[in-house]
Amino acid sequence: MRYELMLPHQIRQAIAENWPVALPLGVLEYHGEHMAVGMDTLAVIKTLDLIEKEMPLVILPPFYYGAASYAVEKPEGNGSVQVGGKALAAFGEDFFYSLLRIGFRNIHAIIHHQTENFAAGMPTDLAFKTGGRQAIFRFLEKEHGEGWWGNEASANYYADHAAGANPFNWVQVHSLMGPEMFGKFPFDHAGEGETSLMLALCPEAVDMAKVGDNKGWYTETAKAASVEVGARGVEMILARLRTLLKG
């Protein structure tokens, strides 16, 4: 369900049944002359639209304003929007804290941008990971007071973790494409892989007639893109989301 369309009784049901709550997290970034600047975020939005048909799911309004960086092209006339990590972390903390106050405990931000370095982290995902951790600490102190971990009520903390009751799992950040896809699907920027995903998920975001106008090395493989390749990638992503969103 789209969060902005939910009525209070539906929100309470989602809380009671611990539905996963998904934030499509991304950027607006230059993706060659042939593809829309919202590609990274659109890939998340469109795959969540598909997985929503399979399971109870709350989909939050997408956040497009991450740290695109100007590594690919200068922004002038090309469209990349850059918001720094410090601002994003502050936003992320308040945002996740608000969701915890509402009652959600199964929150997932899904990102595609710059995730080839996801284990080490890049500015957008690191900012939201930090914001999520800070929000959880802040919420626990609000609910239980300072010293919450050290008091007797937390004596079973590690046993609870072993049983799966870990409050630091309430907010998680995931890459759309995991390492299990590397080598099985083209991972690139505006090349065959990403262009194929958009052809399969959001064809209005691609104009293959413009591929010849590209100058960047990173777009050289885009001419090989196809709906068939994209559909194969979509199935891999959906398999990943089915696992991640179980909670």
PDB file of C-alpha atoms in Angstrom:
ATOM      1  CA  MET A   1       0.000   0.000   0.000  1.00  0.00           C
ATOM      2  CA  ARG A   2       1.141   3.533  -0.694  1.00  0.00           C
ATOM      3  CA  TYR A   3       1.704   5.184   2.660  1.00  0.00           C
ATOM      4  CA  GLU A   4       0.310   8.525   1.540  1.00  0.00           C
ATOM      5  CA  LEU A   5      -2.989   6.813   0.660  1.00  0.00           C
ATOM      6  CA  MET A   6      -3.343   4.822   3.884  1.00  0.00           C
ATOM      7  CA  LEU A   7      -6.037   5.531   6.447  1.00  0.00           C
ATOM      8  CA  PRO A   8      -5.159   5.381  10.174  1.00  0.00           C
ATOM      9  CA  HIS A   9      -6.839   2.000  10.677  1.00  0.00           C
ATOM     10  CA  GLN A  10      -4.730   0.587   7.821  1.00  0.00           C
ATOM     11  CA  ILE A  11      -1.573   1.969   9.405  1.00  0.00           C
ATOM     12  CA  ARG A  12      -2.516   0.353  12.706  1.00  0.00           C
ATOM     13  CA  GLN A  13      -3.084  -2.970  10.914  1.00  0.00           C
ATOM     14  CA  ALA A  14       0.344  -2.724   9.239  1.00  0.00           C
ATOM     15  CA  ILE A  15       1.941  -2.081  12.637  1.00  0.00           C
ATOM     16  CA  ALA A  16       0.086  -4.936  14.345  1.00  0.00           C
ATOM     17  CA  GLU A  17       1.032  -7.386  11.590  1.00  0.00           C
ATOM     18  CA  ASN A  18       4.613  -6.055  11.298  1.00  0.00           C
ATOM     19  CA  TRP A  19       4.386  -5.345   7.584  1.00  0.00           C
ATOM     20  CA  PRO A  20       7.656  -4.341   5.937  1.00  0.00           C
ATOM     21  CA  VAL A  21       7.876  -0.609   5.286  1.00  0.00           C
ATOM     22  CA  ALA A  22      10.010   0.238   2.250  1.00  0.00           C
ATOM     23  CA  LEU A  23      11.625   3.547   1.327  1.00  0.00           C
ATOM     24  CA  PRO A  24      12.773   3.840  -2.297  1.00  0.00           C
ATOM     25  CA  LEU A  25      16.032   5.738  -1.778  1.00  0.00           C
ATOM     26  CA  GLY A  26      18.003   7.291  -4.603  1.00  0.00           C
ATOM     27  CA  VAL A  27      19.270  10.249  -6.551  1.00  0.00           C
ATOM     28  CA  LEU A  28      18.779  12.385  -9.621  1.00  0.00           C
ATOM     29  CA  GLU A  29      21.912  11.822 -11.710  1.00  0.00           C
ATOM     30  CA  TYR A  30      23.080  12.074 -15.305  1.00  0.00           C
ATOM     31  CA  HIS A  31      22.713   8.685 -17.009  1.00  0.00           C
ATOM     32  CA  GLY A  32      23.851   9.510 -20.502  1.00  0.00           C
ATOM     33  CA  GLU A  33      21.872  11.192 -23.242  1.00  0.00           C
ATOM     34  CA  HIS A  34      19.569   8.206 -23.656  1.00  0.00           C
ATOM     35  CA  MET A  35      18.216   7.726 -20.134  1.00  0.00           C
ATOM     36  CA  ALA A  36      16.293   9.653 -17.481  1.00  0.00           C
ATOM     37  CA  VAL A  37      18.116  11.210 -14.513  1.00  0.00           C
ATOM     38  CA  GLY A  38      15.855   9.337 -12.086  1.00  0.00           C
ATOM     39  CA  MET A  39      17.037   5.894 -13.211  1.00  0.00           C
ATOM     40  CA  ASP A  40      18.564   4.763  -9.898  1.00  0.00           C
ATOM     41  CA  THR A  41      15.434   5.610  -7.936  1.00  0.00           C
ATOM     42  CA  LEU A  42      12.990   4.452 -10.590  1.00  0.00           C
ATOM     43  CA  ALA A  43      14.579   0.985 -10.557  1.00  0.00           C
ATOM     44  CA  VAL A  44      13.729   0.699  -6.861  1.00  0.00           C
ATOM     45  CA  ILE A  45      10.228   2.140  -7.209  1.00  0.00           C
ATOM     46  CA  LYS A  46       9.251  -0.119 -10.083  1.00  0.00           C
ATOM     47  CA  THR A  47      10.551  -3.340  -8.510  1.00  0.00           C
ATOM     48  CA  LEU A  48       8.776  -2.508  -5.246  1.00  0.00           C
ATOM     49  CA  ASP A  49       5.603  -2.018  -7.280  1.00  0.00           C
ATOM     50  CA  LEU A  50       6.002  -5.605  -8.466  1.00  0.00           C
ATOM     51  CA  ILE A  51       6.837  -7.127  -5.079  1.00  0.00           C
ATOM     52  CA  GLU A  52       3.855  -5.321  -3.526  1.00  0.00           C
ATOM     53  CA  LYS A  53       1.621  -7.648  -5.531  1.00  0.00           C
ATOM     54  CA  GLU A  54       3.084 -10.619  -3.651  1.00  0.00           C
ATOM     55  CA  MET A  55       3.078  -9.532  -0.001  1.00  0.00           C
ATOM     56  CA  PRO A  56       1.630  -7.009   2.446  1.00  0.00           C
ATOM     57  CA  LEU A  57       3.917  -4.005   2.070  1.00  0.00           C
ATOM     58  CA  VAL A  58       3.927  -0.297   2.910  1.00  0.00           C
ATOM     59  CA  ILE A  59       5.707   1.769   0.249  1.00  0.00           C
ATOM     60  CA  LEU A  60       6.780   5.212   1.400  1.00  0.00           C
ATOM     61  CA  PRO A  61       6.986   8.163  -0.998  1.00  0.00           C
ATOM     62  CA  PRO A  62      10.368   7.908  -2.739  1.00  0.00           C
ATOM     63  CA  PHE A  63      13.336  10.029  -1.697  1.00  0.00           C
ATOM     64  CA  TYR A  64      15.186  11.221  -4.807  1.00  0.00           C
ATOM     65  CA  TYR A  65      17.511  13.776  -3.229  1.00  0.00           C
ATOM     66  CA  GLY A  66      20.568  11.745  -2.250  1.00  0.00           C
ATOM     67  CA  ALA A  67      24.248  12.405  -2.879  1.00  0.00           C
ATOM     68  CA  ALA A  68      24.454  11.964  -6.640  1.00  0.00           C
ATOM     69  CA  SER A  69      27.952  13.539  -6.746  1.00  0.00           C
ATOM     70  CA  TYR A  70      29.353  15.171  -9.854  1.00  0.00           C
ATOM     71  CA  ALA A  71      31.689  12.269 -10.639  1.00  0.00           C
ATOM     72  CA  VAL A  72      29.945  11.418 -13.920  1.00  0.00           C
ATOM     73  CA  GLU A  73      29.322  14.874 -15.377  1.00  0.00           C
ATOM     74  CA  LYS A  74      29.113  18.487 -14.298  1.00  0.00           C
ATOM     75  CA  PRO A  75      25.557  19.383 -13.304  1.00  0.00           C
ATOM     76  CA  GLU A  76      25.188  22.330 -15.661  1.00  0.00           C
ATOM     77  CA  GLY A  77      22.715  21.312 -18.339  1.00  0.00           C
ATOM     78  CA  ASN A  78      22.977  17.648 -17.351  1.00  0.00           C
ATOM     79  CA  GLY A  79      20.677  17.428 -14.334  1.00  0.00           C
ATOM     80  CA  SER A  80      22.569  15.819 -11.434  1.00  0.00           C
ATOM     81  CA  VAL A  81      21.381  16.981  -8.005  1.00  0.00           C
ATOM     82  CA  GLN A  82      23.840  16.751  -5.108  1.00  0.00           C
ATOM     83  CA  VAL A  83      22.910  16.864  -1.406  1.00  0.00           C
ATOM     84  CA  GLY A  84      25.751  16.199   1.036  1.00  0.00           C
ATOM     85  CA  GLY A  85      25.952  13.307   3.451  1.00  0.00           C
ATOM     86  CA  LYS A  86      25.768  15.454   6.599  1.00  0.00           C
ATOM     87  CA  ALA A  87      22.407  16.869   5.573  1.00  0.00           C
ATOM     88  CA  LEU A  88      21.169  13.428   4.590  1.00  0.00           C
ATOM     89  CA  ALA A  89      22.179  11.839   7.913  1.00  0.00           C
ATOM     90  CA  ALA A  90      20.310  14.517   9.853  1.00  0.00           C
ATOM     91  CA  PHE A  91      17.249  14.054   7.681  1.00  0.00           C
ATOM     92  CA  GLY A  92      17.505  10.256   7.928  1.00  0.00           C
ATOM     93  CA  GLU A  93      17.624  10.331  11.735  1.00  0.00           C
ATOM     94  CA  ASP A  94      14.509  12.478  12.066  1.00  0.00           C
ATOM     95  CA  PHE A  95      12.711  10.532   9.348  1.00  0.00           C
ATOM     96  CA  PHE A  96      13.387   7.077  10.821  1.00  0.00           C
ATOM     97  CA  TYR A  97      12.712   8.335  14.353  1.00  0.00           C
ATOM     98  CA  SER A  98       9.290   9.493  13.203  1.00  0.00           C
ATOM     99  CA  LEU A  99       8.525   6.088  11.691  1.00  0.00           C
ATOM    100  CA  LEU A 100       9.533   4.409  14.964  1.00  0.00           C
ATOM    101  CA  ARG A 101       7.277   6.786  16.894  1.00  0.00           C
ATOM    102  CA  ILE A 102       4.400   5.788  14.616  1.00  0.00           C
ATOM    103  CA  GLY A 103       5.024   2.168  15.559  1.00  0.00           C
ATOM    104  CA  PHE A 104       6.833   0.572  12.608  1.00  0.00           C
ATOM    105  CA  ARG A 105       9.549  -1.986  13.456  1.00  0.00           C
ATOM    106  CA  ASN A 106      10.286  -3.455  10.024  1.00  0.00           C
ATOM    107  CA  ILE A 107      11.721  -0.533   8.059  1.00  0.00           C
ATOM    108  CA  HIS A 108      13.838  -0.946   4.924  1.00  0.00           C
ATOM    109  CA  ALA A 109      15.503   1.665   2.735  1.00  0.00           C
ATOM    110  CA  ILE A 110      16.387   0.257  -0.702  1.00  0.00           C
ATOM    111  CA  ILE A 111      19.054   1.948  -2.825  1.00  0.00           C
ATOM    112  CA  HIS A 112      20.668   1.288  -6.212  1.00  0.00           C
ATOM    113  CA  HIS A 113      23.038   4.268  -6.522  1.00  0.00           C
ATOM    114  CA  GLN A 114      26.790   3.533  -6.122  1.00  0.00           C
ATOM    115  CA  THR A 115      26.153   0.133  -4.540  1.00  0.00           C
ATOM    116  CA  GLU A 116      29.177  -1.582  -6.076  1.00  0.00           C
ATOM    117  CA  ASN A 117      30.887  -0.376  -2.865  1.00  0.00           C
ATOM    118  CA  PHE A 118      27.973  -1.154  -0.574  1.00  0.00           C
ATOM    119  CA  ALA A 119      29.953  -3.136   2.020  1.00  0.00           C
ATOM    120  CA  ALA A 120      32.233  -0.164   2.662  1.00  0.00           C
ATOM    121  CA  GLY A 121      29.463   2.346   2.023  1.00  0.00           C
ATOM    122  CA  MET A 122      28.994   5.435  -0.121  1.00  0.00           C
ATOM    123  CA  PRO A 123      27.626   8.844   0.936  1.00  0.00           C
ATOM    124  CA  THR A 124      23.885   8.251   0.543  1.00  0.00           C
ATOM    125  CA  ASP A 125      23.636   4.765   2.012  1.00  0.00           C
ATOM    126  CA  LEU A 126      26.126   5.608   4.774  1.00  0.00           C
ATOM    127  CA  ALA A 127      24.117   8.698   5.712  1.00  0.00           C
ATOM    128  CA  PHE A 128      20.878   6.736   5.997  1.00  0.00           C
ATOM    129  CA  LYS A 129      22.565   3.882   7.855  1.00  0.00           C
ATOM    130  CA  THR A 130      23.930   6.418  10.349  1.00  0.00           C
ATOM    131  CA  GLY A 131      20.562   8.148  10.572  1.00  0.00           C
ATOM    132  CA  GLY A 132      18.848   4.828  11.218  1.00  0.00           C
ATOM    133  CA  ARG A 133      21.239   3.877  14.032  1.00  0.00           C
ATOM    134  CA  GLN A 134      20.931   7.287  15.652  1.00  0.00           C
ATOM    135  CA  ALA A 135      17.143   7.122  15.394  1.00  0.00           C
ATOM    136  CA  ILE A 136      17.043   3.737  17.147  1.00  0.00           C
ATOM    137  CA  PHE A 137      19.287   4.890  20.000  1.00  0.00           C
ATOM    138  CA  ARG A 138      17.208   8.056  20.353  1.00  0.00           C
ATOM    139  CA  PHE A 139      13.961   6.094  20.374  1.00  0.00           C
ATOM    140  CA  LEU A 140      15.182   3.535  22.932  1.00  0.00           C
ATOM    141  CA  GLU A 141      16.314   6.312  25.271  1.00  0.00           C
ATOM    142  CA  LYS A 142      12.959   8.033  24.887  1.00  0.00           C
ATOM    143  CA  GLU A 143      11.041   4.852  25.666  1.00  0.00           C
ATOM    144  CA  HIS A 144      13.254   3.396  28.402  1.00  0.00           C
ATOM    145  CA  GLY A 145      15.409   6.269  29.637  1.00  0.00           C
ATOM    146  CA  GLU A 146      19.152   6.673  29.788  1.00  0.00           C
ATOM    147  CA  GLY A 147      20.873   3.553  31.008  1.00  0.00           C
ATOM    148  CA  TRP A 148      18.261   1.360  29.308  1.00  0.00           C
ATOM    149  CA  TRP A 149      20.816  -1.222  28.230  1.00  0.00           C
ATOM    150  CA  GLY A 150      22.475  -1.500  31.630  1.00  0.00           C
ATOM    151  CA  ASN A 151      19.364  -1.938  33.759  1.00  0.00           C
ATOM    152  CA  GLU A 152      17.885  -5.253  34.836  1.00  0.00           C
ATOM    153  CA  ALA A 153      15.131  -5.119  32.233  1.00  0.00           C
ATOM    154  CA  SER A 154      17.813  -5.714  29.574  1.00  0.00           C
ATOM    155  CA  ALA A 155      19.400  -8.698  31.301  1.00  0.00           C
ATOM    156  CA  ASN A 156      18.254 -10.954  28.444  1.00  0.00           C
ATOM    157  CA  TYR A 157      19.603  -8.617  25.753  1.00  0.00           C
ATOM    158  CA  TYR A 158      21.998 -11.119  24.164  1.00  0.00           C
ATOM    159  CA  ALA A 159      19.597 -14.036  24.501  1.00  0.00           C
ATOM    160  CA  ASP A 160      16.932 -11.932  22.812  1.00  0.00           C
ATOM    161  CA  HIS A 161      19.380 -11.184  19.999  1.00  0.00           C
ATOM    162  CA  ALA A 162      19.996 -14.892  19.532  1.00  0.00           C
ATOM    163  CA  ALA A 163      16.233 -15.383  19.289  1.00  0.00           C
ATOM    164  CA  GLY A 164      15.993 -12.674  16.616  1.00  0.00           C
ATOM    165  CA  ALA A 165      14.691  -9.801  18.755  1.00  0.00           C
ATOM    166  CA  ASN A 166      17.263  -7.161  17.831  1.00  0.00           C
ATOM    167  CA  PRO A 167      16.065  -3.535  17.971  1.00  0.00           C
ATOM    168  CA  PHE A 168      18.897  -2.542  15.634  1.00  0.00           C
ATOM    169  CA  ASN A 169      17.158  -4.511  12.898  1.00  0.00           C
ATOM    170  CA  TRP A 170      14.175  -2.174  13.075  1.00  0.00           C
ATOM    171  CA  VAL A 171      15.793   0.047  10.435  1.00  0.00           C
ATOM    172  CA  GLN A 172      17.893  -1.482   7.654  1.00  0.00           C
ATOM    173  CA  VAL A 173      19.434  -0.177   4.428  1.00  0.00           C
ATOM    174  CA  HIS A 174      19.850  -2.574   1.495  1.00  0.00           C
ATOM    175  CA  SER A 175      21.271  -2.428  -1.998  1.00  0.00           C
ATOM    176  CA  LEU A 176      18.788  -3.234  -4.762  1.00  0.00           C
ATOM    177  CA  MET A 177      21.297  -5.558  -6.424  1.00  0.00           C
ATOM    178  CA  GLY A 178      23.321  -7.813  -4.133  1.00  0.00           C
ATOM    179  CA  PRO A 179      26.697  -9.480  -4.663  1.00  0.00           C
ATOM    180  CA  GLU A 180      24.899 -12.668  -5.669  1.00  0.00           C
ATOM    181  CA  MET A 181      24.013 -10.863  -8.935  1.00  0.00           C
ATOM    182  CA  PHE A 182      27.556  -9.823  -9.792  1.00  0.00           C
ATOM    183  CA  GLY A 183      28.807 -11.791 -12.774  1.00  0.00           C
ATOM    184  CA  LYS A 184      25.260 -12.875 -13.606  1.00  0.00           C
ATOM    185  CA  PHE A 185      23.898  -9.495 -14.667  1.00  0.00           C
ATOM    186  CA  PRO A 186      25.725  -6.469 -16.123  1.00  0.00           C
ATOM    187  CA  PHE A 187      26.524  -4.012 -13.319  1.00  0.00           C
ATOM    188  CA  ASP A 188      27.230  -0.607 -14.818  1.00  0.00           C
ATOM    189  CA  HIS A 189      26.248   3.045 -15.029  1.00  0.00           C
ATOM    190  CA  ALA A 190      23.964   3.772 -17.982  1.00  0.00           C
ATOM    191  CA  GLY A 191      25.348   0.786 -19.889  1.00  0.00           C
ATOM    192  CA  GLU A 192      23.703  -2.455 -20.957  1.00  0.00           C
ATOM    193  CA  GLY A 193      22.578  -3.422 -17.434  1.00  0.00           C
ATOM    194  CA  GLU A 194      20.893  -0.243 -16.261  1.00  0.00           C
ATOM    195  CA  THR A 195      19.468   0.553 -19.687  1.00  0.00           C
ATOM    196  CA  SER A 196      17.992  -2.954 -19.886  1.00  0.00           C
ATOM    197  CA  LEU A 197      16.433  -2.589 -16.437  1.00  0.00           C
ATOM    198  CA  MET A 198      14.714   0.617 -17.516  1.00  0.00           C
ATOM    199  CA  LEU A 199      13.538  -0.938 -20.785  1.00  0.00           C
ATOM    200  CA  ALA A 200      11.900  -3.696 -18.744  1.00  0.00           C
ATOM    201  CA  LEU A 201      10.620  -1.607 -15.836  1.00  0.00           C
ATOM    202  CA  CYS A 202      10.069   1.922 -17.122  1.00  0.00           C
ATOM    203  CA  PRO A 203      10.500   2.165 -20.906  1.00  0.00           C
ATOM    204  CA  GLU A 204       9.405   5.795 -20.961  1.00  0.00           C
ATOM    205  CA  ALA A 205      12.693   6.606 -19.182  1.00  0.00           C
ATOM    206  CA  VAL A 206      14.762   5.427 -22.188  1.00  0.00           C
ATOM    207  CA  ASP A 207      15.238   6.750 -25.716  1.00  0.00           C
ATOM    208  CA  MET A 208      17.456   4.286 -27.570  1.00  0.00           C
ATOM    209  CA  ALA A 209      17.627   6.687 -30.523  1.00  0.00           C
ATOM    210  CA  LYS A 210      19.833   8.900 -28.321  1.00  0.00           C
ATOM    211  CA  VAL A 211      22.423   6.207 -27.556  1.00  0.00           C
ATOM    212  CA  GLY A 212      24.540   7.446 -30.446  1.00  0.00           C
ATOM    213  CA  ASP A 213      24.725  10.902 -28.825  1.00  0.00           C
ATOM    214  CA  ASN A 214      26.617   9.535 -25.802  1.00  0.00           C
ATOM    215  CA  LYS A 215      30.297  10.334 -25.326  1.00  0.00           C
ATOM    216  CA  GLY A 216      31.112   8.698 -21.976  1.00  0.00           C
ATOM    217  CA  TRP A 217      32.959   5.362 -21.905  1.00  0.00           C
ATOM    218  CA  TYR A 218      30.437   4.087 -19.405  1.00  0.00           C
ATOM    219  CA  THR A 219      27.621   4.135 -21.978  1.00  0.00           C
ATOM    220  CA  GLU A 220      29.450   2.122 -24.663  1.00  0.00           C
ATOM    221  CA  THR A 221      27.558  -1.102 -23.870  1.00  0.00           C
ATOM    222  CA  ALA A 222      24.123   0.573 -23.783  1.00  0.00           C
ATOM    223  CA  LYS A 223      23.520  -0.320 -27.435  1.00  0.00           C
ATOM    224  CA  ALA A 224      23.333  -3.987 -26.371  1.00  0.00           C
ATOM    225  CA  ALA A 225      20.473  -3.326 -23.954  1.00  0.00           C
ATOM    226  CA  SER A 226      17.200  -5.207 -24.361  1.00  0.00           C
ATOM    227  CA  VAL A 227      13.944  -5.888 -22.572  1.00  0.00           C
ATOM    228  CA  GLU A 228      14.952  -9.548 -22.312  1.00  0.00           C
ATOM    229  CA  VAL A 229      18.179  -8.759 -20.446  1.00  0.00           C
ATOM    230  CA  GLY A 230      16.267  -6.351 -18.212  1.00  0.00           C
ATOM    231  CA  ALA A 231      13.601  -8.929 -17.391  1.00  0.00           C
ATOM    232  CA  ARG A 232      16.320 -11.351 -16.275  1.00  0.00           C
ATOM    233  CA  GLY A 233      17.705  -8.697 -13.939  1.00  0.00           C
ATOM    234  CA  VAL A 234      14.253  -7.888 -12.585  1.00  0.00           C
ATOM    235  CA  GLU A 235      13.686 -11.539 -11.631  1.00  0.00           C
ATOM    236  CA  MET A 236      16.997 -11.606  -9.738  1.00  0.00           C
ATOM    237  CA  ILE A 237      16.094  -8.403  -7.900  1.00  0.00           C
ATOM    238  CA  LEU A 238      12.642  -9.707  -6.992  1.00  0.00           C
ATOM    239  CA  ALA A 239      14.175 -12.882  -5.561  1.00  0.00           C
ATOM    240  CA  ARG A 240      16.433 -10.690  -3.421  1.00  0.00           C
ATOM    241  CA  LEU A 241      13.580  -8.467  -2.230  1.00  0.00           C
ATOM    242  CA  ARG A 242      11.473 -11.473  -1.247  1.00  0.00           C
ATOM    243  CA  THR A 243      14.211 -12.463   1.176  1.00  0.00           C
ATOM    244  CA  LEU A 244      15.086  -8.981   2.482  1.00  0.00           C
ATOM    245  CA  LEU A 245      11.514  -7.875   3.173  1.00  0.00           C
ATOM    246  CA  LYS A 246      10.461 -10.886   5.200  1.00  0.00           C
ATOM    247  CA  GLY A 247      11.617  -9.051   8.321  1.00  0.00           C
TER     248      GLY A 247
END
